[in-house]
Short mmCIF file of C-alpha atoms and ligand atoms in Angstrom, two decimals:
data_model
loop_
_atom_site.label_atom_id
_atom_site.label_comp_id
_atom_site.label_asym_id
_atom_site.label_seq_id
_atom_site.Cartn_x
_atom_site.Cartn_y
_atom_site.Cartn_z
CA MET A 13 167.07 120.48 105.43
CA MET A 14 166.86 116.87 106.54
CA ASN A 15 163.45 115.49 107.31
CA TRP A 16 164.42 113.34 110.29
CA ILE A 17 160.87 112.31 111.07
CA LEU A 18 160.39 110.90 107.56
CA GLU A 19 163.71 109.08 107.73
CA ALA A 20 162.65 107.46 111.00
CA GLU A 21 159.22 106.60 109.62
CA SER A 22 160.81 104.84 106.61
CA LYS A 23 162.48 102.40 109.02
CA ARG A 24 159.33 101.49 110.93
CA ASP A 25 158.86 97.89 109.72
CA VAL A 26 162.45 96.71 109.85
CA PHE A 27 162.90 98.47 113.20
CA LEU A 28 159.93 96.65 114.71
CA ASP A 29 161.00 93.26 113.34
CA LYS A 30 164.46 93.63 114.85
CA LEU A 31 163.20 95.01 118.15
CA ILE A 32 160.72 92.16 118.61
CA GLU A 33 163.49 89.62 118.02
CA PHE A 34 165.68 91.46 120.54
CA LEU A 35 162.92 91.62 123.18
CA LYS A 36 162.44 87.84 123.00
CA ILE A 37 165.82 87.34 124.66
CA PRO A 38 165.14 87.19 128.45
CA SER A 39 168.20 89.26 129.37
CA VAL A 40 167.87 89.05 133.17
CA LEU A 41 170.95 88.73 135.39
CA ASP A 42 171.68 85.02 135.96
CA GLU A 43 175.02 84.42 137.59
CA SER A 44 174.39 80.66 137.63
CA THR A 45 175.06 80.60 133.86
CA ALA A 46 178.00 83.04 134.01
CA THR A 47 181.17 82.05 132.19
CA GLU A 48 184.31 83.83 131.15
CA GLY A 49 183.22 86.40 128.59
CA ALA A 50 179.62 86.23 129.86
CA PRO A 51 179.89 87.50 133.45
CA PHE A 52 176.16 88.13 133.89
CA GLY A 53 174.90 84.88 132.39
CA LYS A 54 173.88 83.43 129.07
CA SER A 55 170.80 85.51 128.24
CA ILE A 56 172.44 88.89 128.84
CA ASN A 57 175.32 87.73 126.71
CA ASP A 58 172.92 86.59 123.96
CA ALA A 59 171.31 90.05 123.95
CA LEU A 60 174.67 91.80 123.76
CA GLN A 61 175.80 89.50 120.94
CA PHE A 62 172.52 90.11 119.12
CA MET A 63 173.15 93.87 118.99
CA LEU A 64 176.83 93.53 118.15
CA ASN A 65 176.11 91.06 115.32
CA PHE A 66 173.44 93.36 113.99
CA GLY A 67 175.86 96.28 114.02
CA LYS A 68 178.55 94.24 112.34
CA SER A 69 176.21 93.07 109.57
CA ASP A 70 175.35 96.72 108.89
CA GLY A 71 179.04 97.51 108.49
CA PHE A 72 179.73 99.23 111.81
CA THR A 73 182.86 98.71 113.88
CA VAL A 74 181.85 96.77 116.99
CA LYS A 75 183.64 95.80 120.18
CA ASN A 76 182.81 93.39 122.98
CA LEU A 77 184.46 94.18 126.34
CA SER A 78 184.63 90.63 127.76
CA GLY A 79 180.84 90.51 127.94
CA TYR A 80 180.65 93.41 130.41
CA ALA A 81 179.61 95.93 127.78
CA GLY A 82 179.91 96.53 124.08
CA HIS A 83 179.86 99.35 121.61
CA ILE A 84 178.87 100.01 118.02
CA GLU A 85 180.94 102.77 116.47
CA TYR A 86 180.69 105.04 113.46
CA GLY A 87 182.85 107.88 112.13
CA ASN A 88 186.32 109.20 112.73
CA GLY A 89 187.75 111.90 114.89
CA GLU A 90 189.50 112.70 118.11
CA GLU A 91 186.44 112.99 120.30
CA ILE A 92 183.66 110.53 121.02
CA VAL A 93 179.93 111.22 121.24
CA GLY A 94 178.55 108.53 123.54
CA ILE A 95 175.00 107.22 123.59
CA LEU A 96 174.68 105.06 126.67
CA SER A 97 171.97 102.41 126.93
CA HIS A 98 171.60 99.02 128.59
CA ILE A 99 170.45 95.63 127.36
CA ASP A 100 169.75 93.94 130.72
CA VAL A 101 166.22 93.97 132.12
CA VAL A 102 164.62 93.41 135.53
CA PRO A 103 162.97 90.00 136.10
CA ALA A 104 159.43 89.41 134.88
CA THR A 105 156.75 90.14 137.47
CA GLU A 106 153.48 88.19 137.89
CA GLY A 107 150.26 88.69 136.03
CA TRP A 108 151.21 89.76 132.50
CA THR A 109 148.40 89.84 129.92
CA THR A 110 150.79 88.29 127.36
CA PRO A 111 154.11 86.68 128.37
CA PRO A 112 156.82 89.30 129.08
CA PHE A 113 159.27 87.75 126.62
CA SER A 114 156.71 87.25 123.84
CA PRO A 115 156.40 90.84 122.58
CA ASP A 116 152.87 91.79 121.56
CA ILE A 117 151.45 94.94 119.95
CA ARG A 118 147.96 95.98 121.04
CA SER A 119 146.40 99.34 120.11
CA GLY A 120 149.77 100.75 119.05
CA LYS A 121 151.49 99.73 122.27
CA LEU A 122 154.37 97.30 122.29
CA TYR A 123 154.21 95.12 125.41
CA ALA A 124 157.34 93.30 126.59
CA ARG A 125 159.83 93.36 129.44
CA GLY A 126 162.44 95.86 128.24
CA ALA A 127 160.11 97.61 125.74
CA THR A 128 160.72 100.94 127.47
CA ASP A 129 163.62 100.07 129.84
CA ASP A 130 165.87 99.93 127.93
CA LYS A 131 165.87 97.63 124.90
CA GLY A 132 163.31 99.64 122.91
CA PRO A 133 165.35 102.86 123.32
CA THR A 134 168.58 100.93 122.60
CA MET A 135 167.17 99.82 119.26
CA ALA A 136 165.86 103.34 118.57
CA ALA A 137 169.32 104.79 119.17
CA TYR A 138 170.82 102.11 116.94
CA PHE A 139 168.46 102.99 114.07
CA ALA A 140 169.29 106.67 114.58
CA LEU A 141 172.95 105.81 114.02
CA LYS A 142 172.03 103.63 111.05
CA ILE A 143 170.22 106.57 109.41
CA ILE A 144 173.29 108.77 109.78
CA LYS A 145 175.51 106.07 108.29
CA GLU A 146 173.21 105.25 105.36
CA LEU A 147 172.85 108.93 104.47
CA LYS A 148 176.65 109.24 104.70
CA LEU A 149 176.31 112.42 106.73
CA PRO A 150 179.69 114.06 107.44
CA VAL A 151 180.74 113.77 111.07
CA SER A 152 183.93 114.99 112.74
CA LYS A 153 183.73 112.77 115.81
CA ARG A 154 183.41 109.11 116.55
CA ILE A 155 179.91 108.13 117.61
CA ARG A 156 179.53 105.21 119.97
CA LEU A 157 176.41 103.42 121.02
CA ILE A 158 177.66 101.99 124.32
CA MET A 159 175.59 99.15 125.71
CA GLY A 160 175.84 98.24 129.38
CA THR A 161 174.75 94.86 130.70
CA ASP A 162 174.40 95.40 134.48
CA GLU A 163 172.49 98.66 134.82
CA GLU A 164 169.65 97.06 136.77
CA THR A 165 171.92 95.76 139.50
CA GLN A 166 175.39 97.11 140.22
CA TRP A 167 176.66 99.02 137.17
CA ARG A 168 179.68 96.67 137.06
CA CYS A 169 179.40 96.96 133.27
CA MET A 170 180.38 100.61 133.11
CA GLU A 171 183.05 100.24 135.74
CA HIS A 172 184.69 97.65 133.48
CA TYR A 173 184.03 99.61 130.29
CA LEU A 174 185.57 102.84 131.52
CA SER A 175 188.64 101.11 132.89
CA HIS A 176 189.35 99.86 129.35
CA GLU A 177 187.92 102.51 127.05
CA GLU A 178 188.10 106.28 126.58
CA MET A 179 185.52 108.48 128.28
CA PRO A 180 183.27 110.07 125.61
CA SER A 181 183.56 113.87 125.62
CA VAL A 182 179.80 114.34 125.50
CA GLY A 183 176.68 112.24 125.32
CA PHE A 184 173.19 111.28 126.38
CA THR A 185 171.36 108.23 127.67
CA PRO A 186 167.95 107.19 126.30
CA ASP A 187 166.92 105.62 129.62
CA ALA A 188 164.55 108.07 131.30
CA GLU A 189 162.30 110.78 129.90
CA PHE A 190 162.00 113.72 127.53
CA PRO A 191 162.71 116.58 127.37
CA ILE A 192 166.04 116.51 129.27
CA ILE A 193 167.05 115.55 132.79
CA THR A 194 169.77 118.04 133.64
CA ALA A 195 170.00 117.60 137.41
CA GLU A 196 170.17 114.54 139.64
CA LYS A 197 170.57 114.27 143.39
CA GLY A 198 173.61 112.66 144.92
CA PHE A 199 173.16 109.08 146.08
CA LEU A 200 174.70 107.53 149.18
CA ASP A 201 173.97 103.90 149.97
CA VAL A 202 175.46 102.32 153.11
CA GLN A 203 174.90 98.97 154.74
CA PHE A 204 175.57 98.96 158.49
CA ALA A 205 176.02 95.78 160.51
CA LYS A 206 176.79 94.89 164.09
CA ASP A 207 178.44 91.73 165.38
CA TRP A 208 176.81 89.65 168.05
CA SER A 209 178.58 89.79 171.36
CA THR A 210 178.48 86.52 173.30
CA ASP A 211 176.81 88.11 176.31
CA SER A 212 174.24 85.92 177.93
CA VAL A 213 170.70 87.17 177.63
CA GLU A 214 169.54 88.76 180.83
CA ASP A 215 166.08 88.21 182.23
CA SER A 216 163.92 90.89 180.76
CA GLN A 217 160.22 91.03 180.35
CA TRP A 218 160.38 90.75 176.55
CA ILE A 219 163.03 89.53 174.13
CA LEU A 220 163.18 90.78 170.55
CA GLU A 221 163.71 87.58 168.56
CA SER A 222 163.54 89.14 165.13
CA PHE A 223 162.74 92.33 163.29
CA GLN A 224 162.36 92.21 159.51
CA SER A 225 161.36 94.87 157.05
CA GLY A 226 162.02 95.85 153.44
CA LYS A 227 163.57 94.12 150.46
CA ARG A 228 165.36 96.79 148.49
CA VAL A 229 167.41 99.80 149.42
CA ASN A 230 165.51 102.04 147.01
CA MET A 231 162.03 101.24 148.32
CA VAL A 232 160.15 102.47 151.38
CA PRO A 233 159.35 99.23 153.28
CA GLU A 234 155.73 98.20 152.98
CA TYR A 235 155.66 95.51 155.72
CA ALA A 236 157.41 95.07 159.03
CA THR A 237 157.28 92.16 161.45
CA ALA A 238 158.67 91.78 164.94
CA ILE A 239 158.76 88.50 166.83
CA ILE A 240 158.79 88.83 170.58
CA SER A 241 159.17 86.14 173.25
CA GLY A 242 159.57 86.31 177.00
CA ALA A 243 157.82 86.21 180.30
CA GLY A 244 155.58 89.23 179.98
CA ASP A 245 151.81 89.22 179.81
CA VAL A 246 150.88 88.31 176.23
CA PHE A 247 147.34 89.56 176.53
CA GLU A 248 148.52 92.97 177.68
CA LEU A 249 151.07 93.16 174.88
CA LYS A 250 148.42 92.41 172.26
CA GLU A 251 146.04 94.93 173.79
CA ALA A 252 148.70 97.61 173.86
CA TYR A 253 149.56 96.95 170.20
CA GLN A 254 145.92 97.16 169.12
CA GLU A 255 145.58 100.40 171.02
CA PHE A 256 148.73 101.76 169.37
CA LEU A 257 147.48 100.85 165.88
CA MET A 258 144.13 102.49 166.55
CA THR A 259 145.49 105.72 167.94
CA LYS A 260 147.97 106.07 165.10
CA ARG A 261 145.41 104.93 162.52
CA LEU A 262 147.75 102.22 161.26
CA GLU A 263 147.03 98.83 159.75
CA GLY A 264 148.43 95.70 161.32
CA TYR A 265 147.79 92.90 163.79
CA ALA A 266 149.29 90.81 166.57
CA GLU A 267 149.39 87.03 166.31
CA GLU A 268 150.06 84.66 169.18
CA ALA A 269 151.96 81.38 168.78
CA ASP A 270 153.28 78.78 171.31
CA ASP A 271 156.26 80.68 172.55
CA HIS A 272 156.09 84.08 170.90
CA VAL A 273 153.98 86.95 169.67
CA LYS A 274 154.28 88.25 166.14
CA LEU A 275 153.54 91.92 165.46
CA VAL A 276 152.82 92.90 161.88
CA LEU A 277 152.46 96.40 160.49
CA HIS A 278 151.45 97.52 156.97
CA GLY A 279 152.83 100.79 155.68
CA ARG A 280 152.78 102.20 152.17
CA ALA A 281 155.50 101.32 149.66
CA HIS A 282 157.01 104.07 147.55
CA HIS A 283 160.22 104.66 145.64
CA GLY A 284 163.04 105.35 148.07
CA SER A 285 163.95 108.62 146.38
CA GLU A 286 160.75 110.16 147.79
CA PRO A 287 160.37 108.62 151.26
CA GLU A 288 158.03 111.43 152.33
CA LYS A 289 155.40 110.03 149.92
CA GLY A 290 155.45 106.55 151.44
CA LEU A 291 154.92 105.25 154.97
CA SER A 292 157.73 103.10 156.30
CA ALA A 293 156.24 100.12 158.13
CA ALA A 294 159.54 99.66 159.98
CA LEU A 295 159.64 103.20 161.35
CA GLU A 296 156.02 102.98 162.50
CA LEU A 297 156.54 99.63 164.21
CA THR A 298 159.61 101.08 165.94
CA ARG A 299 157.39 103.69 167.60
CA PHE A 300 155.67 100.81 169.40
CA LEU A 301 158.71 98.64 170.11
CA ILE A 302 160.57 101.50 171.79
CA THR A 303 157.87 101.58 174.48
CA LEU A 304 158.45 97.92 175.48
CA PRO A 305 160.85 96.64 178.17
CA LEU A 306 163.02 94.68 175.70
CA ASP A 307 166.27 92.77 176.25
CA SER A 308 169.33 95.00 175.93
CA HIS A 309 170.34 93.83 172.41
CA GLY A 310 166.84 94.20 171.06
CA HIS A 311 166.44 97.54 172.79
CA GLN A 312 169.66 98.88 171.30
CA TYR A 313 168.62 97.96 167.77
CA VAL A 314 165.24 99.62 168.21
CA GLN A 315 166.85 102.60 169.93
CA MET A 316 169.25 103.07 167.01
CA ILE A 317 166.32 103.18 164.58
CA ASN A 318 164.36 105.48 166.85
CA GLU A 319 167.17 107.94 167.51
CA CYS A 320 168.51 108.08 163.93
CA PHE A 321 165.61 107.45 161.57
CA VAL A 322 162.14 107.87 163.10
CA ASP A 323 160.81 111.35 162.17
CA SER A 324 164.06 111.94 160.30
CA ILE A 325 163.09 111.61 156.63
CA PHE A 326 164.87 114.89 155.85
CA GLY A 327 167.86 114.00 158.05
CA GLU A 328 166.57 115.84 161.14
CA LYS A 329 168.05 113.42 163.67
CA LEU A 330 171.27 112.97 161.71
CA ASP A 331 172.01 116.73 161.62
CA MET A 332 171.89 116.54 157.85
CA VAL A 333 169.01 118.84 156.94
CA THR A 334 169.99 120.67 153.77
CA GLU A 335 168.49 121.63 150.43
CA ASP A 336 169.15 123.53 147.24
CA ASP A 337 166.79 125.11 144.73
CA ILE A 338 167.79 122.68 141.96
CA VAL A 339 166.90 119.24 143.33
CA GLY A 340 165.40 120.15 146.70
CA LYS A 341 165.84 118.52 150.08
CA LEU A 342 168.15 115.80 151.30
CA THR A 343 166.12 112.66 152.04
CA VAL A 344 166.83 109.54 154.08
CA ASN A 345 165.32 106.11 153.45
CA VAL A 346 166.20 102.93 155.29
CA GLY A 347 165.20 100.28 152.76
CA VAL A 348 166.17 97.07 154.55
CA TYR A 349 166.13 96.04 158.24
CA ARG A 350 167.23 92.65 159.53
CA TYR A 351 167.53 91.61 163.16
CA GLU A 352 167.80 87.94 163.99
CA ARG A 353 168.75 87.29 167.61
CA GLN A 354 172.24 85.79 167.97
CA LYS A 355 172.57 85.69 164.15
CA GLU A 356 172.62 89.01 162.36
CA GLN A 357 171.65 92.64 162.65
CA PHE A 358 171.91 95.25 159.96
CA VAL A 359 170.25 98.20 158.24
CA ARG A 360 170.67 99.49 154.70
CA VAL A 361 170.47 103.28 154.46
CA ASN A 362 169.99 105.37 151.33
CA ILE A 363 170.52 109.13 151.37
CA ARG A 364 169.71 111.38 148.39
CA TYR A 365 171.43 114.72 148.70
CA PRO A 366 171.54 118.15 147.02
CA ILE A 367 174.12 118.81 144.29
CA HIS A 368 176.48 120.87 146.41
CA ALA A 369 176.50 118.59 149.46
CA ASP A 370 179.54 116.38 149.94
CA GLY A 371 178.56 112.70 149.88
CA ASN A 372 181.77 111.55 151.57
CA GLN A 373 181.25 113.96 154.44
CA LEU A 374 177.66 112.81 154.83
CA GLY A 375 178.93 109.23 154.87
CA GLU A 376 181.39 110.00 157.66
CA LYS A 377 178.71 111.70 159.69
CA LEU A 378 176.41 108.71 159.29
CA ASP A 379 179.22 106.31 160.28
CA GLU A 380 179.88 108.32 163.44
CA LYS A 381 176.22 108.45 164.35
CA LEU A 382 175.67 104.70 163.98
CA ALA A 383 178.95 103.83 165.69
CA VAL A 384 177.33 105.06 168.92
CA TYR A 385 175.12 101.95 168.73
CA GLY A 386 177.94 99.63 167.69
CA PHE A 387 177.14 99.57 163.96
CA LYS A 388 179.89 99.67 161.33
CA PRO A 389 179.64 100.37 157.60
CA LEU A 390 180.08 97.15 155.61
CA TYR A 391 179.44 98.48 152.15
CA THR A 392 179.34 102.07 150.89
CA ASP A 393 178.41 103.38 147.46
CA ASN A 394 178.51 107.11 146.81
CA LYS A 395 177.46 108.60 143.48
CA PRO A 396 177.70 112.41 143.50
CA GLY A 397 174.85 114.34 141.95
CA HIS A 398 175.23 116.52 138.89
CA SER A 399 173.59 119.46 137.23
CA PHE A 400 174.01 121.26 133.92
CA ASP A 401 173.20 124.88 133.21
CA ASN A 402 170.59 125.49 130.54
CA ASP A 403 173.21 127.28 128.46
CA HIS A 404 175.55 124.28 128.45
CA PRO A 405 176.11 123.48 124.74
CA LEU A 406 174.94 119.86 125.19
CA VAL A 407 171.69 120.97 126.82
CA LYS A 408 171.13 123.72 124.25
CA THR A 409 171.59 121.33 121.33
CA LEU A 410 169.35 118.61 122.73
CA ALA A 411 166.65 121.12 123.70
CA ARG A 412 166.66 122.69 120.24
CA VAL A 413 166.38 119.30 118.50
CA TYR A 414 163.51 118.29 120.78
CA GLU A 415 161.65 121.54 120.12
CA GLU A 416 162.18 121.42 116.37
CA GLN A 417 160.87 117.88 116.04
CA THR A 418 158.01 117.88 118.54
CA GLY A 419 156.88 121.50 118.34
CA LEU A 420 156.78 121.38 122.14
CA PRO A 421 158.77 123.59 124.51
CA SER A 422 161.80 121.90 126.03
CA ARG A 423 162.19 121.96 129.79
CA SER A 424 165.05 120.91 132.02
CA LEU A 425 164.02 118.36 134.63
CA ALA A 426 165.57 117.68 138.02
CA VAL A 427 165.15 114.25 139.59
CA ALA A 428 165.85 112.52 142.87
CA GLY A 429 166.52 109.19 141.15
CA ALA A 430 169.82 108.17 139.63
CA THR A 431 169.75 107.83 135.86
CA TYR A 432 172.36 105.98 133.86
CA ALA A 433 173.68 109.38 132.69
CA ARG A 434 175.91 109.68 135.71
CA ALA A 435 178.00 106.74 134.55
CA LEU A 436 179.56 109.14 132.01
CA LYS A 437 180.95 112.66 132.16
CA ASN A 438 179.02 115.40 130.33
CA CYS A 439 176.03 113.15 129.86
CA VAL A 440 172.31 113.80 130.40
CA ALA A 441 169.22 111.60 130.21
CA TYR A 442 167.17 112.31 127.07
CA GLY A 443 163.95 110.34 126.48
CA PRO A 444 162.34 108.03 125.58
CA ILE A 445 159.17 108.75 127.63
CA PHE A 446 157.38 111.84 126.31
CA PRO A 447 155.68 114.30 128.68
CA GLY A 448 152.27 113.09 129.82
CA LYS A 449 152.93 109.46 128.87
CA VAL A 450 152.78 106.69 131.45
CA GLU A 451 156.08 105.34 132.75
CA THR A 452 155.83 101.51 132.97
CA ALA A 453 159.46 100.51 133.53
CA HIS A 454 159.87 97.54 135.91
CA GLN A 455 156.09 96.99 135.99
CA THR A 456 153.75 94.22 134.91
CA ASP A 457 152.64 94.83 131.30
CA GLU A 458 155.57 97.16 130.61
CA TYR A 459 154.97 98.87 127.27
CA ILE A 460 155.91 101.77 125.04
CA GLU A 461 153.89 103.26 122.22
CA VAL A 462 155.37 102.31 118.86
CA ASP A 463 154.82 105.83 117.48
CA ASP A 464 156.83 107.25 120.39
CA LEU A 465 159.76 104.98 119.59
CA ILE A 466 159.65 106.06 115.93
CA ARG A 467 159.56 109.71 117.08
CA ALA A 468 162.54 108.98 119.32
CA ILE A 469 164.53 107.57 116.38
CA GLY A 470 164.11 110.87 114.54
CA ILE A 471 165.07 112.95 117.57
CA TYR A 472 168.08 110.77 118.38
CA ALA A 473 169.31 110.80 114.77
CA GLN A 474 169.29 114.58 114.60
CA ALA A 475 170.72 114.95 118.09
CA ILE A 476 173.61 112.58 117.38
CA TYR A 477 174.31 114.29 114.08
CA GLU A 478 174.31 117.77 115.62
CA LEU A 479 176.63 116.66 118.42
CA ALA A 480 179.01 114.86 116.04
CA LYS A 481 179.05 117.07 112.92
ZN1 ZN B 24 166.98 101.55 132.54
#
């Protein structure tokens, strides 16, 4: 019997040295330094090269796919076991205790951007492979550590990789949590826009000059602002807004300038996969705007929001209410709103749907609904959901390995978010965050406990071996 935990423990020092070096590379998307062979900029390319050089120096076969992705391979055989990770990170946020690209260990926690998402787990998976190679364990499949470089933005890395390389027959991604994520909702992301007609603006009491809310499609908007001009009574407008905020128990204010009034509303930000847990500032502000005598363009924009999205978090007004007992209800989040009079008007809609719903059909329905208000889809991204039965061989193997090494019961998790696993067929998310531990990905002072990474090396080594033997 192999003692995987001891094998992992024996690598602790060299693992940490290498990981710290790797984390110093600020591998954030930077298209201003993109070149041929480095499509996402210099730093991402440096990080990819770092891993590939490391693999090469250890005697692995390595391949660089024009800087879009790379893999480190071991073993021979018809099939491929794929371990999918990514080496790009989100930008550093403000207020770090120690600089995000100067890794620091305090009380057993390794602090750095990428420590948990996903450079720490990438290095853990690499050392797992290294253990298998050094012990010369017999495998009947090729094992590939596939490293993407654009996971945090558009997944262009895996699109390129899979158009040039074979699809692994089975695999896992160390980019989420333990025990195993076996079900993920479908993900539909559509940006709708409407052209400006050259109609002259009619005399109305109020004119909607601008409406702005939200920054990212996968967030519930925290702030919304509307700028209103026109010939109406400013005092009355401000009074009515205050009254509205009070009755609805909302936070916000109205601000008067020379030729306009600015209305601001504060909601509550939350991840867009659970819009019911946030409070969309845009939707709340719409409840007020719809009561005003606005110009026809402004009114139509507000009407579209009101009739499609207000009180429609579960798709009520889109006739999309549906759920299953694996991942739950369909949810709707509008993450970004832009209305700039005579310039632009769009919304960015994100729908998370049950496994058995058809994303393309939902997309068509949404297109039809918004066409009523003159909006057309500009950009559509549909990623179907997936789910594995607990008796799927991949799930059974990973669950058994987890239970053997941790002594804890394995449990299949269902999530509303999209993990990297869906970039491959027959792939599930497996670690590295253990149950009860804090998830700090994308946050200030991102960290992972060093002992957890060492535990992950042991689990990954056994898991890879069992899948490839
Ligand atoms: Zn990640």
